Structures are given as C-alpha cells and as structure tokens.
Amino acid sequence: MDIFFTYLLAGLAIAMPVGAMTVEMTKQGLKKGFMHGWAVGLGGMTVDLLLIIALYMGLASVLAISYIQIPMWLIGACFLAYLGYDSIKHSAQDITLAGEKPSQSFFSSYRNGLLVALSPGNLVFWVSVFGAVLSDSYDMTQPTKFLIVGAGILAGILVHDVGLLAMVALTRKVMSPTMIKWVSIIAGFILIGFSGYFVYQFIIALKVIL
C-alpha cells in the first residue's frame, strides 16, 4: 500500500501541469457537462494504461531512437493543430447548459480524448515522463511491483481528472453560452500553442542529427 500511495501522488503530480488533455477535458466539461469531460479523461487514461503496458514490454527503447521521435513530434503538432482549429471553428456549437441533455454522444468525447492522447508528439512526451517515473520500479524479478506502481499512477491521474471536472461542473452552472464559447476559442488557441511547441521540438531534434 505504501508503494501504491507513493505512486498515486506521483500520478497526481504528472497530471497536474496544464497540458493538451487538461484543456480538452475542461472545454468538453464546460460545453457538454461532467460526463463528457470525464469521457475525454477516460480516453486519455486508456492510452496511459496501454503506454504503461508497452513500456513494460520494451517500447521505451524503441521510442528513444531519434529517427522515430522526430517525425512523431511533427505528426503530433498536426494532431493538436487540427483539434485547436476545430475547437475555434465550432466554438458556438454543441453548447449544453446545466440541466440540458447534450446533443453529441459520450463516445464522441471519448474519441477526442483518445485523439489528444494518441498524438504522436504527446506519446513521446508522456513516454519520457512515464519512463522516468517507472524506471526505478522496473524489476524483472518483481513484476507485481511494477503493476502496483502503474495502478498507483493511473489512480493519481483519476483523482486529478475527477477533481478538475468537479470544479468545471460547478463553474459551468454560472456561465452563459457566450462565456463558454469564448472558453472554447481560448482552448483552441492553447491547443495550437501546444502544436507550436511540438514543432519547436521537431526542429530541435532535427538540428541534433544534422
């Protein structure tokens, strides 16, 4: 239990910094309600779980190869730029006020979470973070310890997501459609900003090998 709670805190710390996933969760939570924001988080956690399993199976050593990382940063930039553009373009659409039923399905928000988490540049970033956190716990003679650590990290991310969306749900009750529209526009620009960061990482990585 000590190991579990230690890495629960680590998972919470990993999830705390505002990233593309946090922005998308907040946007969907404000526009469509708690469950749709939660669906985005579930999409992200699905990828997190697969990443932990893949790291255990040796993915980290493959993604450490520069010739694999470089195009992933660029593709990831395209992913996030598209999501940012879509957020701005449809900022006034699909806004559901508190008490109203969302017009879009739970799965559409889950899919958005998957898209953000599966952004190749995002995968490189998270693999490096997970790799650093999980490296100390990796022991072929004690596979159970690694599973406990992974479960702790996912639990920490879950605590962060529920806490964030609870605050979003409370805030949403006092926001007008116009305010929610502008939050969606701002979220779009932030996602495009993350896209720019991935392009910057692509250029830096390219300079290193040239």
Short mmCIF file of C-alpha atoms in Angstrom, two decimals:
data_model
loop_
_atom_site.label_atom_id
_atom_site.label_comp_id
_atom_site.label_asym_id
_atom_site.label_seq_id
_atom_site.Cartn_x
_atom_site.Cartn_y
_atom_site.Cartn_z
CA MET A 1 0.00 0.00 0.00
CA ASP A 2 2.92 2.35 0.70
CA ILE A 3 4.17 1.87 -2.85
CA PHE A 4 0.66 2.36 -4.27
CA PHE A 5 0.02 5.65 -2.43
CA THR A 6 3.51 6.94 -3.19
CA TYR A 7 2.95 6.49 -6.90
CA LEU A 8 -0.63 7.74 -6.63
CA LEU A 9 0.92 11.05 -5.59
CA ALA A 10 3.38 10.73 -8.48
CA GLY A 11 0.47 10.20 -10.91
CA LEU A 12 -1.29 13.24 -9.46
CA ALA A 13 1.88 15.30 -9.93
CA ILE A 14 2.24 14.08 -13.53
CA ALA A 15 -1.34 15.09 -14.34
CA MET A 16 -1.24 18.48 -12.56
CA PRO A 17 0.57 20.60 -15.19
CA VAL A 18 -1.85 22.08 -17.71
CA GLY A 19 -1.46 20.17 -20.98
CA ALA A 20 -3.46 19.46 -24.10
CA MET A 21 -5.51 16.79 -22.30
CA THR A 22 -6.44 19.15 -19.45
CA VAL A 23 -7.51 21.81 -21.96
CA GLU A 24 -9.70 19.36 -23.91
CA MET A 25 -11.28 17.96 -20.74
CA THR A 26 -12.11 21.44 -19.46
CA LYS A 27 -13.57 22.51 -22.80
CA GLN A 28 -15.79 19.43 -23.16
CA GLY A 29 -16.80 19.62 -19.49
CA LEU A 30 -17.93 23.22 -19.87
CA LYS A 31 -19.72 22.71 -23.18
CA LYS A 32 -21.41 19.35 -22.50
CA GLY A 33 -21.17 18.59 -18.80
CA PHE A 34 -19.23 16.44 -16.32
CA MET A 35 -19.72 13.10 -18.08
CA HIS A 36 -18.40 14.35 -21.42
CA GLY A 37 -15.34 15.89 -19.78
CA TRP A 38 -14.92 12.59 -17.94
CA ALA A 39 -15.15 10.74 -21.27
CA VAL A 40 -12.16 12.74 -22.55
CA GLY A 41 -10.25 11.78 -19.41
CA LEU A 42 -11.17 8.11 -19.89
CA GLY A 43 -9.84 8.28 -23.45
CA GLY A 44 -6.56 9.64 -22.13
CA MET A 45 -6.37 7.05 -19.36
CA THR A 46 -6.95 4.25 -21.88
CA VAL A 47 -3.82 5.38 -23.72
CA ASP A 48 -1.96 5.82 -20.40
CA LEU A 49 -2.73 2.21 -19.47
CA LEU A 50 -1.56 0.96 -22.86
CA LEU A 51 1.61 3.05 -22.52
CA ILE A 52 2.44 1.54 -19.13
CA ILE A 53 1.98 -1.96 -20.56
CA ALA A 54 4.04 -1.07 -23.65
CA LEU A 55 6.83 0.42 -21.51
CA TYR A 56 6.94 -2.81 -19.54
CA MET A 57 7.24 -4.71 -22.82
CA GLY A 58 10.16 -2.54 -24.00
CA LEU A 59 8.59 0.30 -26.02
CA ALA A 60 10.73 2.95 -24.34
CA SER A 61 13.91 1.72 -26.03
CA VAL A 62 12.22 1.90 -29.44
CA LEU A 63 10.87 5.44 -28.98
CA ALA A 64 14.26 6.58 -27.73
CA ILE A 65 15.59 6.26 -31.30
CA SER A 66 15.85 9.79 -32.72
CA TYR A 67 14.78 8.81 -36.23
CA ILE A 68 11.48 7.57 -34.75
CA GLN A 69 10.97 10.52 -32.40
CA ILE A 70 11.50 13.26 -34.97
CA PRO A 71 8.54 12.55 -37.30
CA MET A 72 6.34 11.83 -34.26
CA TRP A 73 6.80 15.40 -33.00
CA LEU A 74 5.68 16.77 -36.37
CA ILE A 75 2.70 14.44 -36.69
CA GLY A 76 1.72 15.30 -33.12
CA ALA A 77 1.83 19.01 -33.99
CA CYS A 78 -0.62 18.36 -36.83
CA PHE A 79 -2.95 16.43 -34.50
CA LEU A 80 -3.12 19.25 -31.95
CA ALA A 81 -3.33 22.00 -34.58
CA TYR A 82 -6.37 20.25 -36.06
CA LEU A 83 -8.06 19.90 -32.65
CA GLY A 84 -7.32 23.57 -31.90
CA TYR A 85 -8.75 24.70 -35.23
CA ASP A 86 -11.84 22.54 -34.73
CA SER A 87 -12.34 23.98 -31.23
CA ILE A 88 -12.26 27.55 -32.57
CA LYS A 89 -14.39 26.83 -35.65
CA HIS A 90 -17.15 25.10 -33.68
CA SER A 91 -16.86 27.18 -30.50
CA ALA A 92 -20.53 28.24 -30.62
CA GLN A 93 -21.84 24.76 -31.42
CA ASP A 94 -22.86 21.89 -29.11
CA ILE A 95 -23.05 24.10 -26.01
CA THR A 96 -25.30 22.44 -23.44
CA LEU A 97 -26.31 24.42 -20.37
CA ALA A 98 -26.69 22.81 -16.95
CA GLY A 99 -29.82 20.64 -16.88
CA GLU A 100 -29.95 20.16 -20.66
CA LYS A 101 -29.13 16.93 -22.47
CA PRO A 102 -26.02 17.02 -24.75
CA SER A 103 -26.71 16.51 -28.45
CA GLN A 104 -23.49 14.56 -29.04
CA SER A 105 -22.70 11.08 -27.79
CA PHE A 106 -20.46 10.10 -24.88
CA PHE A 107 -18.27 8.23 -27.38
CA SER A 108 -17.51 11.39 -29.40
CA SER A 109 -15.90 12.96 -26.32
CA TYR A 110 -14.08 9.71 -25.52
CA ARG A 111 -12.74 9.74 -29.10
CA ASN A 112 -11.43 13.29 -28.61
CA GLY A 113 -9.57 12.12 -25.52
CA LEU A 114 -8.04 9.27 -27.49
CA LEU A 115 -7.00 11.65 -30.29
CA VAL A 116 -5.24 14.02 -27.89
CA ALA A 117 -3.52 11.18 -26.02
CA LEU A 118 -2.57 9.35 -29.23
CA SER A 119 -0.97 12.42 -30.75
CA PRO A 120 2.49 11.01 -31.60
CA GLY A 121 4.32 14.00 -30.15
CA ASN A 122 2.27 13.63 -26.99
CA LEU A 123 3.25 9.96 -26.83
CA VAL A 124 6.94 10.87 -26.97
CA PHE A 125 6.45 13.38 -24.15
CA TRP A 126 4.48 11.01 -21.93
CA VAL A 127 6.78 8.06 -22.58
CA SER A 128 9.68 10.17 -21.34
CA VAL A 129 7.72 11.16 -18.21
CA PHE A 130 6.39 7.66 -17.53
CA GLY A 131 9.80 6.21 -18.32
CA ALA A 132 11.44 8.38 -15.68
CA VAL A 133 8.82 7.56 -13.06
CA LEU A 134 8.64 3.84 -13.81
CA SER A 135 12.34 3.13 -14.36
CA ASP A 136 13.06 2.75 -10.63
CA SER A 137 10.26 0.23 -10.25
CA TYR A 138 11.16 -1.91 -13.22
CA ASP A 139 12.42 -5.24 -11.96
CA MET A 140 12.04 -8.44 -13.99
CA THR A 141 12.15 -10.47 -10.76
CA GLN A 142 9.23 -8.48 -9.25
CA PRO A 143 6.64 -7.88 -11.99
CA THR A 144 3.90 -7.38 -9.36
CA LYS A 145 5.65 -4.28 -8.03
CA PHE A 146 5.59 -2.71 -11.49
CA LEU A 147 1.85 -3.39 -11.77
CA ILE A 148 1.21 -1.78 -8.38
CA VAL A 149 3.23 1.26 -9.43
CA GLY A 150 1.31 1.52 -12.71
CA ALA A 151 -2.02 1.22 -10.86
CA GLY A 152 -0.92 3.95 -8.44
CA ILE A 153 -0.03 6.31 -11.28
CA LEU A 154 -3.38 5.71 -13.02
CA ALA A 155 -5.22 6.26 -9.72
CA GLY A 156 -3.41 9.58 -9.29
CA ILE A 157 -4.44 10.67 -12.79
CA LEU A 158 -8.02 9.59 -11.99
CA VAL A 159 -8.07 11.71 -8.80
CA HIS A 160 -6.83 14.72 -10.78
CA ASP A 161 -9.46 14.25 -13.52
CA VAL A 162 -12.37 13.91 -11.08
CA GLY A 163 -11.22 16.92 -9.05
CA LEU A 164 -10.77 19.07 -12.15
CA LEU A 165 -14.15 18.13 -13.62
CA ALA A 166 -15.94 18.68 -10.31
CA MET A 167 -14.66 22.27 -10.34
CA VAL A 168 -15.61 22.63 -14.01
CA ALA A 169 -19.14 21.33 -13.29
CA LEU A 170 -19.61 23.92 -10.53
CA THR A 171 -18.24 26.74 -12.70
CA ARG A 172 -20.47 25.72 -15.62
CA LYS A 173 -23.64 26.41 -13.63
CA VAL A 174 -22.94 30.16 -13.58
CA MET A 175 -21.59 30.54 -17.14
CA SER A 176 -23.57 31.80 -20.12
CA PRO A 177 -23.33 30.29 -23.63
CA THR A 178 -21.22 33.28 -24.72
CA MET A 179 -18.73 32.73 -21.91
CA ILE A 180 -18.48 29.01 -22.74
CA LYS A 181 -17.98 29.90 -26.42
CA TRP A 182 -15.01 32.11 -25.54
CA VAL A 183 -13.53 29.41 -23.31
CA SER A 184 -13.70 27.06 -26.31
CA ILE A 185 -11.95 29.64 -28.50
CA ILE A 186 -9.22 30.20 -25.90
CA ALA A 187 -8.84 26.42 -25.52
CA GLY A 188 -8.40 26.16 -29.29
CA PHE A 189 -5.59 28.71 -29.28
CA ILE A 190 -3.90 26.92 -26.36
CA LEU A 191 -4.03 23.62 -28.28
CA ILE A 192 -2.49 25.38 -31.29
CA GLY A 193 0.15 26.72 -28.89
CA PHE A 194 0.99 23.16 -27.84
CA SER A 195 1.17 22.32 -31.54
CA GLY A 196 3.76 25.07 -31.93
CA TYR A 197 5.75 23.61 -29.03
CA PHE A 198 5.81 20.24 -30.78
CA VAL A 199 7.04 21.93 -33.99
CA TYR A 200 9.80 23.55 -31.91
CA GLN A 201 10.78 20.15 -30.50
CA PHE A 202 10.79 18.76 -34.05
CA ILE A 203 13.20 21.49 -35.20
CA ILE A 204 15.48 20.98 -32.18
CA ALA A 205 15.57 17.21 -32.73
CA LEU A 206 16.25 17.71 -36.43
CA LYS A 207 19.20 20.03 -35.73
CA VAL A 208 20.73 17.44 -33.42
CA ILE A 209 21.02 14.78 -36.12
CA LEU A 210 22.03 17.11 -38.99
#
